[in-house]
CSV table of C-alpha atoms in Angstrom, one decimal:
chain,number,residue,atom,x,y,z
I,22,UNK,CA,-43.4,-94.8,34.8
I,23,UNK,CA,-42.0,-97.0,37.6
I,24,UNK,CA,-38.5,-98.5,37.5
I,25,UNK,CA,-38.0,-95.6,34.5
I,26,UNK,CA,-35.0,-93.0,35.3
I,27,UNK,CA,-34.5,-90.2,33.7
I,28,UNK,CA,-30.6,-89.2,32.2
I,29,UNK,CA,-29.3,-85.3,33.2
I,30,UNK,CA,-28.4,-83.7,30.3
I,31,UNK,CA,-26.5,-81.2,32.2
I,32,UNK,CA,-25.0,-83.3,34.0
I,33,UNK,CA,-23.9,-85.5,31.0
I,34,UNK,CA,-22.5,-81.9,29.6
I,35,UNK,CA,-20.2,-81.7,32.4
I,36,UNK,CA,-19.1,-85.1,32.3
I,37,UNK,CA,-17.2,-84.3,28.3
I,38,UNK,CA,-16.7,-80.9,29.7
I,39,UNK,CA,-14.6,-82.2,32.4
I,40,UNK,CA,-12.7,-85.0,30.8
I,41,UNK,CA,-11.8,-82.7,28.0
I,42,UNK,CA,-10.1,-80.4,30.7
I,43,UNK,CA,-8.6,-83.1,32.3
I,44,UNK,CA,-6.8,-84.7,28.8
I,45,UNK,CA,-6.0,-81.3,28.2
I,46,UNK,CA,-4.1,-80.8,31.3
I,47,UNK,CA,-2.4,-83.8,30.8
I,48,UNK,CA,-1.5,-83.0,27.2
I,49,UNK,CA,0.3,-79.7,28.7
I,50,UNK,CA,2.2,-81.7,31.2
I,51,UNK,CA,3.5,-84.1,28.5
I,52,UNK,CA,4.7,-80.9,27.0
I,53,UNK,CA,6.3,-79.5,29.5
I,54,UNK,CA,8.1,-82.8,30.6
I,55,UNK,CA,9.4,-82.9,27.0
I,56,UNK,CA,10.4,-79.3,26.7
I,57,UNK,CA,12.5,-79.2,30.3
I,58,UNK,CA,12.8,-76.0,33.0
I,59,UNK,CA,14.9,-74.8,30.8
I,60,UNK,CA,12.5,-74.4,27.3
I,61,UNK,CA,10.1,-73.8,29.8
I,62,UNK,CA,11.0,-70.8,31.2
I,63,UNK,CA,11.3,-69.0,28.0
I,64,UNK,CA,7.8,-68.8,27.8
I,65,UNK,CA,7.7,-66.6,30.9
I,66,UNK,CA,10.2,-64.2,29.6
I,67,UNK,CA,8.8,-61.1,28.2
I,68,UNK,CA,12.4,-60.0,26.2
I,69,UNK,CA,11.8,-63.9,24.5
I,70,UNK,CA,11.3,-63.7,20.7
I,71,UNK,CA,12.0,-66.8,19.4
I,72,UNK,CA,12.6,-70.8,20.8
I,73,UNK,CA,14.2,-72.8,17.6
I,74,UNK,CA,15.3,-76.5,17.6
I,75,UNK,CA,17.9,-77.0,15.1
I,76,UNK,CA,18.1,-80.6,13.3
I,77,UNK,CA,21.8,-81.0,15.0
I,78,UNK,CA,19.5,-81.1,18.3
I,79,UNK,CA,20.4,-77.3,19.6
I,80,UNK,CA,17.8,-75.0,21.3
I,81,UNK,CA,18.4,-71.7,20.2
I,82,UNK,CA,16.4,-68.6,21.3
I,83,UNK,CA,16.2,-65.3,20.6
I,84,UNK,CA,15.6,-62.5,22.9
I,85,UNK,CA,14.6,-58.7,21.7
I,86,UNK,CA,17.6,-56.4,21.9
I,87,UNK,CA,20.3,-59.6,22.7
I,88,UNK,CA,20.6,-61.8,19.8
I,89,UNK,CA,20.5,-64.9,19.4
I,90,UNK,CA,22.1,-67.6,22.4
I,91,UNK,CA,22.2,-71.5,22.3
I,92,UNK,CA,19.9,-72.3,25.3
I,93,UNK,CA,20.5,-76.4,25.6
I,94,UNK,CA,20.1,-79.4,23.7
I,95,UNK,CA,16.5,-81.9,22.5
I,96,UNK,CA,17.3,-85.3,21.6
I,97,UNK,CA,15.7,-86.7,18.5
I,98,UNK,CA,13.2,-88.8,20.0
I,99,UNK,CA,12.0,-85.7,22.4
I,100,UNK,CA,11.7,-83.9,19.9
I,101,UNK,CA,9.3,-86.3,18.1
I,102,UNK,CA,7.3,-86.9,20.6
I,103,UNK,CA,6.8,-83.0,21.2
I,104,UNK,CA,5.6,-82.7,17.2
I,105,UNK,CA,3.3,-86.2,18.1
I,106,UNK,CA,1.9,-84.1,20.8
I,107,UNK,CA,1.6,-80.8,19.1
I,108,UNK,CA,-0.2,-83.0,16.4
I,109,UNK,CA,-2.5,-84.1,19.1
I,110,UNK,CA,-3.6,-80.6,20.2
I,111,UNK,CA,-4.1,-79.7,16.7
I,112,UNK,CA,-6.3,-82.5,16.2
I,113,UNK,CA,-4.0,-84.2,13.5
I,114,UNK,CA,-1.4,-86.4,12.9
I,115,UNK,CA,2.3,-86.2,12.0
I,116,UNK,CA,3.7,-89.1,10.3
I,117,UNK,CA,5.5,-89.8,6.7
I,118,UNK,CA,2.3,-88.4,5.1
I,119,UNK,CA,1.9,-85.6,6.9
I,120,UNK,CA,5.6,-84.7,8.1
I,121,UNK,CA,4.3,-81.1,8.8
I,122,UNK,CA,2.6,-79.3,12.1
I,123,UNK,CA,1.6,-75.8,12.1
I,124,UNK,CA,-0.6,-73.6,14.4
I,125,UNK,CA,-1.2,-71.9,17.5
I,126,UNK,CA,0.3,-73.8,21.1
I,127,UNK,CA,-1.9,-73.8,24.0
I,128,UNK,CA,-2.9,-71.2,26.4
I,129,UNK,CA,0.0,-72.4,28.7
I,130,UNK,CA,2.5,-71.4,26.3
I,131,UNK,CA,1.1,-68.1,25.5
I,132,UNK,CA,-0.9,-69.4,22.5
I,133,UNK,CA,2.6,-69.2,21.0
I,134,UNK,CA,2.8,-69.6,16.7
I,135,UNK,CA,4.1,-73.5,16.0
I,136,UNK,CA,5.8,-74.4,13.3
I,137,UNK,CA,7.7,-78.1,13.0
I,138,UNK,CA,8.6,-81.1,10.7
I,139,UNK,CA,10.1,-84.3,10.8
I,140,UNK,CA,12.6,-86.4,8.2
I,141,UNK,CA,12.4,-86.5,5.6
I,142,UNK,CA,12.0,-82.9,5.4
I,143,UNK,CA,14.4,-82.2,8.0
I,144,UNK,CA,17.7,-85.0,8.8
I,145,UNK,CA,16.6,-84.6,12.2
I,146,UNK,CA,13.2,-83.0,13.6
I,147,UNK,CA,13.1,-79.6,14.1
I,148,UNK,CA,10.7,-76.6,15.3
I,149,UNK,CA,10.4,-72.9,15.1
I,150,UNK,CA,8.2,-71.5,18.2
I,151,UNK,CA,7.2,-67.7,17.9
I,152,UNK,CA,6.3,-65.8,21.3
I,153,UNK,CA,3.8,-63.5,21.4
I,154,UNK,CA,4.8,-59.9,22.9
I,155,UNK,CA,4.0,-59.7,26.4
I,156,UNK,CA,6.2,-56.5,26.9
I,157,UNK,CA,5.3,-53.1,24.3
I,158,UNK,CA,8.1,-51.6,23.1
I,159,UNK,CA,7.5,-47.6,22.2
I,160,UNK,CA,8.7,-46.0,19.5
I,161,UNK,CA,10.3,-43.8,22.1
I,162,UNK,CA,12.0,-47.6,23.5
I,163,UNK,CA,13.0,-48.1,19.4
I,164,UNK,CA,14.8,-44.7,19.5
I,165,UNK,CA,16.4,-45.0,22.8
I,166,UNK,CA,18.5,-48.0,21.7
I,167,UNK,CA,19.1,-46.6,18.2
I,168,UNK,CA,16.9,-48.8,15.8
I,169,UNK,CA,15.1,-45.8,14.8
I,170,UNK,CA,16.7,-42.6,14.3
I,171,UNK,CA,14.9,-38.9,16.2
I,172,UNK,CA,13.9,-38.3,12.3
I,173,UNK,CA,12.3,-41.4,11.3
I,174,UNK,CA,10.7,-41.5,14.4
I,175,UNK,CA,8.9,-38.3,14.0
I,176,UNK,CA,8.5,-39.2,10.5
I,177,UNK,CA,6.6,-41.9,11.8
I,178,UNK,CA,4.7,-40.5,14.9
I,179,UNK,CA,3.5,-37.6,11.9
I,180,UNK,CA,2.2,-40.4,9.5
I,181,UNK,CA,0.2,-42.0,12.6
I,182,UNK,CA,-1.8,-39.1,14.0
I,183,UNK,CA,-2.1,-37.6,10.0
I,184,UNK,CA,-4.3,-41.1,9.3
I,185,UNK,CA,-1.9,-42.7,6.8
I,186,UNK,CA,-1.5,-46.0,6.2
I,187,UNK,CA,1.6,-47.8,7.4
I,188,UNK,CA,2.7,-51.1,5.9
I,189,UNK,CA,5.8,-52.5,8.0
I,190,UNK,CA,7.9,-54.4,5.5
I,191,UNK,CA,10.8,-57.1,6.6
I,192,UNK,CA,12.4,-60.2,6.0
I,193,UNK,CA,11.7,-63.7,8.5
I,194,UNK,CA,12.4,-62.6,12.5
I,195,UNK,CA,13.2,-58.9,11.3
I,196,UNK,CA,11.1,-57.8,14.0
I,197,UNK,CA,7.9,-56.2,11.9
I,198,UNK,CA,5.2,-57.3,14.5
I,199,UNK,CA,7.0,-56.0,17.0
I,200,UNK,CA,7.4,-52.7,15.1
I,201,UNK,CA,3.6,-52.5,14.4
I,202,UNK,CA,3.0,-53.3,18.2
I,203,UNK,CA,5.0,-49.9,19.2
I,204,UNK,CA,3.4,-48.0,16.3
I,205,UNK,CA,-0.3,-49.2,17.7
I,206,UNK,CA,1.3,-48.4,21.0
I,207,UNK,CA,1.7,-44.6,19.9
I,208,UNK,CA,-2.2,-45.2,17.9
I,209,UNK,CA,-3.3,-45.9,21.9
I,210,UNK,CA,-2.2,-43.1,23.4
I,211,UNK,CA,-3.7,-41.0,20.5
I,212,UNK,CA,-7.3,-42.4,20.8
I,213,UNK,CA,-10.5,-42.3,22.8
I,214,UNK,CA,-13.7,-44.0,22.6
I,215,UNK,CA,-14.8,-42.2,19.3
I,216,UNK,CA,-12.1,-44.1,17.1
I,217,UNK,CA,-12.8,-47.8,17.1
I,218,UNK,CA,-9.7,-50.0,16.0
I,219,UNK,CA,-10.2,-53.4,14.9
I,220,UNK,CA,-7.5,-56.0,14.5
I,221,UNK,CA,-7.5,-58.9,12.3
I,222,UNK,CA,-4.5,-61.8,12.7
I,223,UNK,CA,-4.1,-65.3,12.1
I,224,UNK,CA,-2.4,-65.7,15.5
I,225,UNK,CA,-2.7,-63.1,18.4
I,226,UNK,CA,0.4,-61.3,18.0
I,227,UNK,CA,-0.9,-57.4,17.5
I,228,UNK,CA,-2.0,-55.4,20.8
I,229,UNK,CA,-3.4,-52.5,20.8
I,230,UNK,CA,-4.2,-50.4,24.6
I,231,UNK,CA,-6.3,-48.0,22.2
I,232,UNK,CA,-10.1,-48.1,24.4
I,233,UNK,CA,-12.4,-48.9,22.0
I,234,UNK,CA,-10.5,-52.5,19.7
I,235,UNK,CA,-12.0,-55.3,18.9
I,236,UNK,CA,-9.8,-58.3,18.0
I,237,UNK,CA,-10.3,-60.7,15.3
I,238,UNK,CA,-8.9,-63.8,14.6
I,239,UNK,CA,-9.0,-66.0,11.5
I,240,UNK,CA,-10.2,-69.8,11.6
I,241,UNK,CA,-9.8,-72.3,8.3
I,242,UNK,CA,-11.7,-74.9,10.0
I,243,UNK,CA,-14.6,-72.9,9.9
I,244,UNK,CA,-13.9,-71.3,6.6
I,245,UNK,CA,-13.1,-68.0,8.0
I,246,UNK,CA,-10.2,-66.5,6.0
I,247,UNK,CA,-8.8,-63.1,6.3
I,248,UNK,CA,-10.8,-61.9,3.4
I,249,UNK,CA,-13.9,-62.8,4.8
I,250,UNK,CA,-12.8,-61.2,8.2
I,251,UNK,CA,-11.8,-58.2,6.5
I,252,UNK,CA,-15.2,-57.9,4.6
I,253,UNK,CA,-17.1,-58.8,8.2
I,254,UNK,CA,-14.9,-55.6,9.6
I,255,UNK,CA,-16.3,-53.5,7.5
I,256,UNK,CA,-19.9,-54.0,9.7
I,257,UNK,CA,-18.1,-53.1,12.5
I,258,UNK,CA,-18.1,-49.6,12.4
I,259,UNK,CA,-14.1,-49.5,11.9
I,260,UNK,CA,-11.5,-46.1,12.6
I,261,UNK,CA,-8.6,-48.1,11.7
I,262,UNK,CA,-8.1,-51.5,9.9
I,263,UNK,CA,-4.8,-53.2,11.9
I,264,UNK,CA,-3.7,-56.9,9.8
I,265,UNK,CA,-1.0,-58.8,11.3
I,266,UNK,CA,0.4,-60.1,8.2
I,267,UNK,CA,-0.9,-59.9,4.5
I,268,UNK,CA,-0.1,-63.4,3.0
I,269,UNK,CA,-2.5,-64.0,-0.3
I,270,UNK,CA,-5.4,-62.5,-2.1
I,271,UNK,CA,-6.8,-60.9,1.3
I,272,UNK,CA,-4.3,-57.8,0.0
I,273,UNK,CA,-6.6,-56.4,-1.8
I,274,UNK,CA,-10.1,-56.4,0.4
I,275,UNK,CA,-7.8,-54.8,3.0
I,276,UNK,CA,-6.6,-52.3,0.4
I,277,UNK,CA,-10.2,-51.3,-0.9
I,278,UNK,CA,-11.0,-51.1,3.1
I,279,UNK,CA,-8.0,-48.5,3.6
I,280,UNK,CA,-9.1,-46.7,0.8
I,281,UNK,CA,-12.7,-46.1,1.7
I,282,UNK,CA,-13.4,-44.0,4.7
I,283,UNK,CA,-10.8,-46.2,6.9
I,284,UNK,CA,-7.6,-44.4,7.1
I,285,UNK,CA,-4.7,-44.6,9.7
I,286,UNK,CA,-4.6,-48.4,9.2
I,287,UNK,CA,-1.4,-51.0,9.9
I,288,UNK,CA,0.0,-53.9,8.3
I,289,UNK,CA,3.2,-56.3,8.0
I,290,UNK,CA,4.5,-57.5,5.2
I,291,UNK,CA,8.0,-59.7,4.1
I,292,UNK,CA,10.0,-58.0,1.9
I,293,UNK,CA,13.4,-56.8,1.5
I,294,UNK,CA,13.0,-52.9,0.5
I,295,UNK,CA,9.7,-50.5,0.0
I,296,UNK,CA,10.0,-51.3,-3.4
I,297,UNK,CA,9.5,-54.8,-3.3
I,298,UNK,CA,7.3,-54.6,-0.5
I,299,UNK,CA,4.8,-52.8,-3.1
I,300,UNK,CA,5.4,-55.1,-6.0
I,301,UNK,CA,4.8,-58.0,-3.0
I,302,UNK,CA,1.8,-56.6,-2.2
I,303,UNK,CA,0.7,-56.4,-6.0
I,304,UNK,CA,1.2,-59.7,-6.4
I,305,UNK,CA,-0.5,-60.4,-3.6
I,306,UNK,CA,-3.8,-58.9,-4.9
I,307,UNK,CA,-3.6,-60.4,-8.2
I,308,UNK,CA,-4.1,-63.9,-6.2
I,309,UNK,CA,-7.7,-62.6,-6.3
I,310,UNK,CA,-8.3,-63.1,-9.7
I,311,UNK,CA,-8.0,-59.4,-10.6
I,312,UNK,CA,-5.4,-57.5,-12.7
I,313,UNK,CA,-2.7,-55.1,-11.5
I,314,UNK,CA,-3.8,-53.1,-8.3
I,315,UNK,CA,-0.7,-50.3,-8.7
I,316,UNK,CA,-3.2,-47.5,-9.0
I,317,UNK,CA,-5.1,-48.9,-6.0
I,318,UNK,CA,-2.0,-49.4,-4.0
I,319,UNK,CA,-0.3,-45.7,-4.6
I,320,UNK,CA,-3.8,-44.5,-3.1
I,321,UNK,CA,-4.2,-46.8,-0.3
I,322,UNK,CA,-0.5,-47.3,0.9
I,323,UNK,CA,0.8,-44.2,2.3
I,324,UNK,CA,4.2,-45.3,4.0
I,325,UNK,CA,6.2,-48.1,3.8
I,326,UNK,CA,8.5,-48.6,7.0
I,327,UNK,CA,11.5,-51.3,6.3
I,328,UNK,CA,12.9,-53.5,9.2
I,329,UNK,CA,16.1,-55.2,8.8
I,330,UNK,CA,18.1,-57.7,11.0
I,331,UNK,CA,21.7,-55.8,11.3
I,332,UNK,CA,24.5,-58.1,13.3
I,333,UNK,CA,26.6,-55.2,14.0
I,334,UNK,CA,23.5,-53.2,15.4
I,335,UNK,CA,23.9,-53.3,19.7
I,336,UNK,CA,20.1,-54.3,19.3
I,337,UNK,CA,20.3,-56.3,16.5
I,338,UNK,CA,18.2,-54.7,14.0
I,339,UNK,CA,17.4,-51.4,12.3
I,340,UNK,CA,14.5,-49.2,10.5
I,341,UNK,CA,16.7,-49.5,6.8
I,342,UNK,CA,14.6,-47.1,4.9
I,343,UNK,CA,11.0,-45.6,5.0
I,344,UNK,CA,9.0,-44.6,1.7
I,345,UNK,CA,6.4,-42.1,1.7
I,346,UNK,CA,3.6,-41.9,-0.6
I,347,UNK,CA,1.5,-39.3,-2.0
I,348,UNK,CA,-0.9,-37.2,0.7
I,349,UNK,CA,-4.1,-39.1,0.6
């Protein structure tokens, strides 16, 4: 009809698509004007572990193999306004009501895992920021600077090419991620396309060089829990099962998936001994609604591998202990 137009949906589409790019570019460069060179340039260093604001305003951060070092200083309001913008990207708010922000950072900072709160959980804000590993360290790396001993690491390297399953057990910033990294590292060299390994994680922390992974990640928003990941990898023709962390009732779909036709599989898991690491993961099943899982577990869980922090270790932490279970 005349004096009609007609809209472009496509364009319209890249219109939002556009402007959400640019907001999110600025977002970033709020961040990194808040953050400084300085915080900045941790995220580009592949030995970077861990960036921690303290609530008497230090920066600490923690590099693999070197410790811990103060890095500089975050006044309170900076730091405020980094959690209001970390809130932002998360598509929530931080406030009295909600004095807690959690998840993963953006792609600028390596997707890194976010953890912060403000008073009055904290006298002054603080944050925890976890890198991802950007640099694999081998099990051959982990015996050169004496965290694991020649016979633990053949222990190990045996346990990995016999199929068993490996549970990496360790307190906070032990280093068990890490750990399973250079144990997948050794799974990699080991495998060709006829053993598929598929990862499932929260955050993207685990990598794996094998040829033939597939990489899952979880996402609450959509109602995606591990469980229901770990069910979903099942379809997807899996070698080995790999779980960044076991946290809550997910333990025991992971354990029935070890223990049918899926051997050689990882997982992390805090604890302070093999022992409790066991018990821990018991627990953990009976969050399912289902009673003790001890028979279940001395069948699926063939080695347990302990990681400890150790101050008076050159590299600041040690394998403390690895239990074996019976052969499968």
């Amino acid at each position: 009809m005349a004096g009609m137009t007609m809209s472009n949906p496509v364009a319209g589409i890249h219109s939002i698509d556009k402007a959400r790019a640019e907001s999110h570019s600025r977002l970033v460069e709020q961040m990194r004007r808040i953050l400084g060179e300085t915080i900045c340039a941790v995220f580009e260093d592949p030995q970077a572990v861990e960036i921690m604001l303290n609530d008497d305003g230090r920066v600490l951060v923690e590099r693999h193999g070197e410790g811990i070092t103060e890095l500089t200083r975050m006044p309170p309001q900076k730091a405020l306004n980094f959690l209001a913008l970390m809130a932002d990207y998360r598509q929530t708010v931080v406030g009295r009501e909600r004095p807690i922000v959690e998840g993963a950072m953006p792609p600028e900072f390596r997707r890194s895992r976010f953890a912060g709160c403000i008073p009055s959980l904290t006298p002054m804000p603080t944050f925890s920021i976890r890198l991802p590993t950007t640099k694999i360290f081998s099990l051959d790396d982990y015996e050169r600077v004496g965290i694991l001993t020649s016979e633990q690491k053949a222990r190990l390297v045996a346990a990995i090419e016999q199929r068993r399953n490996i549970l990496v057990s360790g307190g906070t910033g032990s280093g068990k991620t890490t750990l399973l990294n250079a144990l997948s590292d050794h799974i990699a060299t080991i495998s060709g396309l006829d053993q598929r390994v598929v990862i499932i994680e929260d955050t993207r922390e685990v990598v794996c060089q094998a040829p033939n992974t597939v990489q899952m990640l979880t996402d609450l928003d959509a109602g995606i829990d591990m469980t229901r990941l770990l069910k979903l990898t099942l379809r997807y023709r899996p070698d080995r099962i790999l779980v960044g962390e076991v946290r809550d009732g997910a333990a025991l779909a992971l354990l029935k998936a070890w223990n049918t036709g899926h051997p050689g599989g990882l997982a992390t898991l805090h604890a302070n001994s093999p022992e409790a690491a066991l018990i821990r993961l018991d627990q953990l099943c009976q969050e399912a609604g289902v009673p003790s899982q001890r028979d279940l577990i001395q069948e699926a869980v063939n080695v347990v591998v302990q990681i400890a922090r150790d101050a008076s270790h050159p590299a600041g932490r040690r394998i403390t202990a690895i239990w074996e279970g019976g052969e499968r």
